[in-house]
Every structure is written in C-alpha cells, then in structure tokens.
C-alpha cells in the first residue's frame, strides 16, 4: 500500500465519520424539537 492510498482511505473514513456525526446531531435536533413541543 502506498502512502497516497492510505491518505485517501483515511480521508474517506474521516468524511464518513463526519457524516455519521452530522446525522446523529440532526437526529438529536429532531428529538429536541419533539421534546420542546
């Protein structure tokens, strides 16, 4: 495996992780809205 490949894979994992975190945050916002209502 070249360093470039590892870098691309690392970047993909980070982006995927950020998307998961964003989805969790969005779910929490929806839950908070329901709790407030």
XYZ file of C-alpha atoms in Angstrom:
37
model
C 0.000 0.000 0.000
C 1.348 3.406 -0.920
C 1.143 6.415 1.392
C -1.215 8.083 -1.100
C -3.677 5.160 -0.902
C -3.623 5.231 2.911
C -4.216 9.006 2.811
C -7.235 8.599 0.512
C -8.661 5.798 2.684
C -8.079 7.878 5.825
C -9.841 10.844 4.223
C -12.803 8.659 3.223
C -13.095 7.270 6.771
C -12.953 10.790 8.250
C -15.621 12.105 5.849
C -17.833 9.087 6.573
C -17.359 9.599 10.334
C -18.279 13.302 9.999
C -21.443 12.360 8.069
C -22.412 9.886 10.811
C -21.815 12.571 13.471
C -23.887 15.066 11.448
C -26.723 12.534 11.156
C -26.611 11.925 14.926
C -26.707 15.686 15.542
C -29.682 16.068 13.162
C -31.496 13.210 14.933
C -30.872 14.929 18.279
C -32.248 18.222 16.902
C -35.407 16.428 15.740
C -35.735 14.741 19.161
C -35.206 18.099 20.930
C -37.895 19.745 18.760
C -40.360 16.990 19.713
C -39.446 17.346 23.425
C -39.907 21.146 23.267
C -43.322 20.743 21.584
